[in-house]
GROMACS .gro file of C-alpha atoms in nm:
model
  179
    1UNK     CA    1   0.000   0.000   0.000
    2UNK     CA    2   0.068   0.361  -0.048
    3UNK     CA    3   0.182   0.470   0.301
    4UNK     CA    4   0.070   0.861   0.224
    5UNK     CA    5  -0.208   0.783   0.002
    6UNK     CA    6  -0.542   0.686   0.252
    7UNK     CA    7  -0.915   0.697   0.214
    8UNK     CA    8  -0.962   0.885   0.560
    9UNK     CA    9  -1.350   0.807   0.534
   10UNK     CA   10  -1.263   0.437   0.556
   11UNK     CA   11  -1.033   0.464   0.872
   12UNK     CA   12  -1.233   0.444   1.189
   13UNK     CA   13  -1.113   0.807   1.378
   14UNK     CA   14  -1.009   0.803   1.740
   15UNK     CA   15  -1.235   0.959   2.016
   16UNK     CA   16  -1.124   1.193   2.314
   17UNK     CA   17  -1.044   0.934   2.565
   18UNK     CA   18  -0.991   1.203   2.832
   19UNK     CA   19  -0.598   1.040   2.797
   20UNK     CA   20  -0.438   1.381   2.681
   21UNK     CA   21  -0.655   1.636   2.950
   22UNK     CA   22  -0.367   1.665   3.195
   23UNK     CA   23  -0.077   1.773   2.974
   24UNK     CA   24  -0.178   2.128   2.921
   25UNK     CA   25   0.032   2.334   3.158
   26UNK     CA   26   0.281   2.077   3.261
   27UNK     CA   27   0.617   2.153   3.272
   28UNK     CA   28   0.845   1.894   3.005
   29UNK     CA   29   1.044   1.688   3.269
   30UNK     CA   30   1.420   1.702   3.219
   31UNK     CA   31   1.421   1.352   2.989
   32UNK     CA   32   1.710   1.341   2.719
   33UNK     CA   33   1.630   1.134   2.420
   34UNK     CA   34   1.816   1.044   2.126
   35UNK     CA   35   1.753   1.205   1.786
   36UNK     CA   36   1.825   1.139   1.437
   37UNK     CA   37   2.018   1.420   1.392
   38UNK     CA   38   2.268   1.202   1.646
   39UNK     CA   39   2.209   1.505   1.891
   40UNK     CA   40   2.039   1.448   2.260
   41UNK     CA   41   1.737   1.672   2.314
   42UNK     CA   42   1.594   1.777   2.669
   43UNK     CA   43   1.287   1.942   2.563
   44UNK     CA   44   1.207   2.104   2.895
   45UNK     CA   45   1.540   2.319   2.860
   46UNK     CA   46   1.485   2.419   2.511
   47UNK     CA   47   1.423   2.783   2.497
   48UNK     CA   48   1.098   2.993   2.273
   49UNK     CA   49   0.811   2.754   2.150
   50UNK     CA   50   0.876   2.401   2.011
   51UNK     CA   51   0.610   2.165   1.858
   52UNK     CA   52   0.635   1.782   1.951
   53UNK     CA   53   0.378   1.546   1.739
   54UNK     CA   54   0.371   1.206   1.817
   55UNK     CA   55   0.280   0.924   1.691
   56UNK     CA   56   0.248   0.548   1.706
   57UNK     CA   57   0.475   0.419   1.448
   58UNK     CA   58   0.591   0.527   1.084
   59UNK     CA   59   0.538   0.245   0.834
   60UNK     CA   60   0.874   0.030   0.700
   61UNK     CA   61   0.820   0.023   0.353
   62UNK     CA   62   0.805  -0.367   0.199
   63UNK     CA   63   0.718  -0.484   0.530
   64UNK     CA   64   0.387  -0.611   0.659
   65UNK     CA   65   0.179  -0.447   0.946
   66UNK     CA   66   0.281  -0.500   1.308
   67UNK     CA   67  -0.101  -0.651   1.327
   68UNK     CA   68  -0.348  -0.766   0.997
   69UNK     CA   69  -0.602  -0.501   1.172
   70UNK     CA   70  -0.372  -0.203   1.190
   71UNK     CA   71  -0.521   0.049   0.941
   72UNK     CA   72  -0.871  -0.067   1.152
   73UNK     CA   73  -0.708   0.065   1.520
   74UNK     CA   74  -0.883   0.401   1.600
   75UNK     CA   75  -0.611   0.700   1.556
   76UNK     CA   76  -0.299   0.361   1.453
   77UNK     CA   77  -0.300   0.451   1.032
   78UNK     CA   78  -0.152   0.768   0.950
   79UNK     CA   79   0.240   0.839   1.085
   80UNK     CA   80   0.401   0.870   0.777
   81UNK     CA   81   0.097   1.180   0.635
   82UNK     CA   82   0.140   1.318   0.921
   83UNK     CA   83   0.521   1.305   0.926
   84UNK     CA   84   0.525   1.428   0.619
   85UNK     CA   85   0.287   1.743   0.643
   86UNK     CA   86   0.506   1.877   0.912
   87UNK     CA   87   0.797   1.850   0.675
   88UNK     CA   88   0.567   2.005   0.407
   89UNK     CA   89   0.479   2.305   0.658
   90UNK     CA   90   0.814   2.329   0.791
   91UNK     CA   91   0.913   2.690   0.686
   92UNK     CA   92   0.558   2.839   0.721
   93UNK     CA   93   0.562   2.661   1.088
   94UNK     CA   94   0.931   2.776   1.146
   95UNK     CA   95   0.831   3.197   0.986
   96UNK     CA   96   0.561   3.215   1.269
   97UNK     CA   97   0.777   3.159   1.540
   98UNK     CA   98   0.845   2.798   1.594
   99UNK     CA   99   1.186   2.733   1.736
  100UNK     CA  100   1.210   2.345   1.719
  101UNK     CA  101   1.027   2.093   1.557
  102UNK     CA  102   1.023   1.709   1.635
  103UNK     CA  103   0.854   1.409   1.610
  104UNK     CA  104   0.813   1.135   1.833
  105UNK     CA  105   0.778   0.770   1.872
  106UNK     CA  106   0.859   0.480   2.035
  107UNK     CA  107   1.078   0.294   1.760
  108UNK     CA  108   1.400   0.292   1.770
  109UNK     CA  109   1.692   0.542   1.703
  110UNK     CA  110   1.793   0.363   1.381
  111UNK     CA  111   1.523   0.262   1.210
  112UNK     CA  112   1.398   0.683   1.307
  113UNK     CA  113   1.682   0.782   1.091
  114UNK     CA  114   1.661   0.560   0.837
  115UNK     CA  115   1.280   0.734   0.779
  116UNK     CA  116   1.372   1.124   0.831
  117UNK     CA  117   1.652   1.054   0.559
  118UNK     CA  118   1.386   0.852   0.316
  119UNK     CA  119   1.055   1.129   0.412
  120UNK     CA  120   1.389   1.404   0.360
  121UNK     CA  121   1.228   1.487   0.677
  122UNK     CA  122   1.439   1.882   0.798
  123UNK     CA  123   1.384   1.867   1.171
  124UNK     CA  124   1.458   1.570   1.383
  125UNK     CA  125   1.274   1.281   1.535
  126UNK     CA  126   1.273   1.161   1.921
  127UNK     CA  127   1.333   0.794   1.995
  128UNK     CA  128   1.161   0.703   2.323
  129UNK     CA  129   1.215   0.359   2.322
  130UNK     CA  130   1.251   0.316   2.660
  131UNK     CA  131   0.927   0.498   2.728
  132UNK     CA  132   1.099   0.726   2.968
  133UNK     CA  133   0.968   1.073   2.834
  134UNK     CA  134   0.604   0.862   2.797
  135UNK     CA  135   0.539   0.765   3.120
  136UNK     CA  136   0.694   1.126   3.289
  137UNK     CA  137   0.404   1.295   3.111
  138UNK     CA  138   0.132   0.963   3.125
  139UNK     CA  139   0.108   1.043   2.741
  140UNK     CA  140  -0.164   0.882   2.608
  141UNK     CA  141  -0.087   0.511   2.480
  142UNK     CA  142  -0.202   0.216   2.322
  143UNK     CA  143  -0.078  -0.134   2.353
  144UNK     CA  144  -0.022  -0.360   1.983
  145UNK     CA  145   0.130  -0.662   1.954
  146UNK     CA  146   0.303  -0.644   2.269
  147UNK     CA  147   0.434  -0.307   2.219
  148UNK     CA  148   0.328  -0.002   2.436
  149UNK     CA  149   0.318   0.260   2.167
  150UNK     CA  150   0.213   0.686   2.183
  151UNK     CA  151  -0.153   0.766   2.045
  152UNK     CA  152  -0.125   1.033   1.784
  153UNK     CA  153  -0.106   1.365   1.912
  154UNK     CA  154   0.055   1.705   1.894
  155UNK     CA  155   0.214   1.945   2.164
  156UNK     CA  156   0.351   2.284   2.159
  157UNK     CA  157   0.599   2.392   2.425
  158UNK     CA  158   0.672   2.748   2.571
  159UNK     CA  159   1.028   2.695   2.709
  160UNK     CA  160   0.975   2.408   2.862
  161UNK     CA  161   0.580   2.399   2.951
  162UNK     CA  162   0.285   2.266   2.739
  163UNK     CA  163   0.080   2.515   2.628
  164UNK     CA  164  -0.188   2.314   2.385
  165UNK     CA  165  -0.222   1.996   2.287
  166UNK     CA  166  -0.392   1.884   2.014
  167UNK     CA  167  -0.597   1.526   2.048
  168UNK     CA  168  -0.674   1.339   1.917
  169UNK     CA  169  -0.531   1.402   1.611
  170UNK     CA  170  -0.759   1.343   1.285
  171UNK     CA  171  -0.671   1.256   1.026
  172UNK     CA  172  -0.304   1.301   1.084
  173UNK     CA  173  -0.206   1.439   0.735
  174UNK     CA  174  -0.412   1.794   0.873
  175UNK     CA  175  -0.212   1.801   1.192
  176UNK     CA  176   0.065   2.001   1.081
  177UNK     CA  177  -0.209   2.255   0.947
  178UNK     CA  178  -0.415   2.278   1.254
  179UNK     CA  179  -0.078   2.353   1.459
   0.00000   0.00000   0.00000
């Protein structure tokens, strides 16, 4: 399949769990996590206003779903649009003041960079494979296939506190748009 190319009208959209209702006006816990860019990021000391979307896991192209049901998991389908509408609104999200932009996942470092380089993705993406940066904030999470993963959403940071979060996010390719 297509990874950016989805009938949205066919993919069941998530619901407001109530998961996400804390994080506005917390303070980003000093948690370091790897990016692709081979840099460390604390996001609670980064200065100005930074946007954060996360998601549950970018597709590997040639490879099947984690689960035959994936596309059919409320809010699951979508990582790579959405990935790749932030890339496509980088500069008009970077001219209206945005300081950093990153996404973020559970997967791992390496594969992460293998997919920034193939989406030619210009900002980096968080690896929080060890969930640390997840369970600091509670973020929002499903479990598939044995694998704790982040439910799609979007956060944007004032040096170092939440000011809106945006979930759930649907469909994901808009998210960039609606940030």
């Amino acid at each position: 399949k297509n990874l950016l190319e989805v009938d949205w009208s066919k993919i069941p959209a998530p619901v407001d769990d109530g998961a996400a209702a804390h994080l506005a006006g917390m303070t980003i816990p000093p948690v370091t996590l790897l990016a692709t860019d081979d840099s460390s990021v604390m996001l609670s000391a980064l200065s100005g206003r930074t946007v954060v979307f996360a998601y549950p896991r970018t597709g590997e192209p040639g490879k099947i779903s984690l689960v035959d049901d994936w596309d059919m998991i409320p809010g699951a389908r979508g990582c790579t649009p959405q990935a790749c509408s932030f890339r496509d609104l980088f500069a008009e999200l970077k001219a209206s003041g945005v300081e950093h932009v990153f996404g973020l996942s559970t997967q791992d470092n390496v594969y992460q960079t293998e997919m920034a380089s193939r989406l030619h993705l210009p900002f980096p993406v968080l690896s929080d494979e060890k969930l640390a940066l997840t369970r600091a904030l509670e973020l929002p999470t499903m479990e598939v296939a044995g694998l704790t993963l982040i439910k799609r959403l979007a956060l944007i940071v004032d040096d170092g506190r939440i000011r809106h979060v945006f979930y759930p996010v649907f469909p994901p390719d808009r998210n960039a748009a609606d940030v």
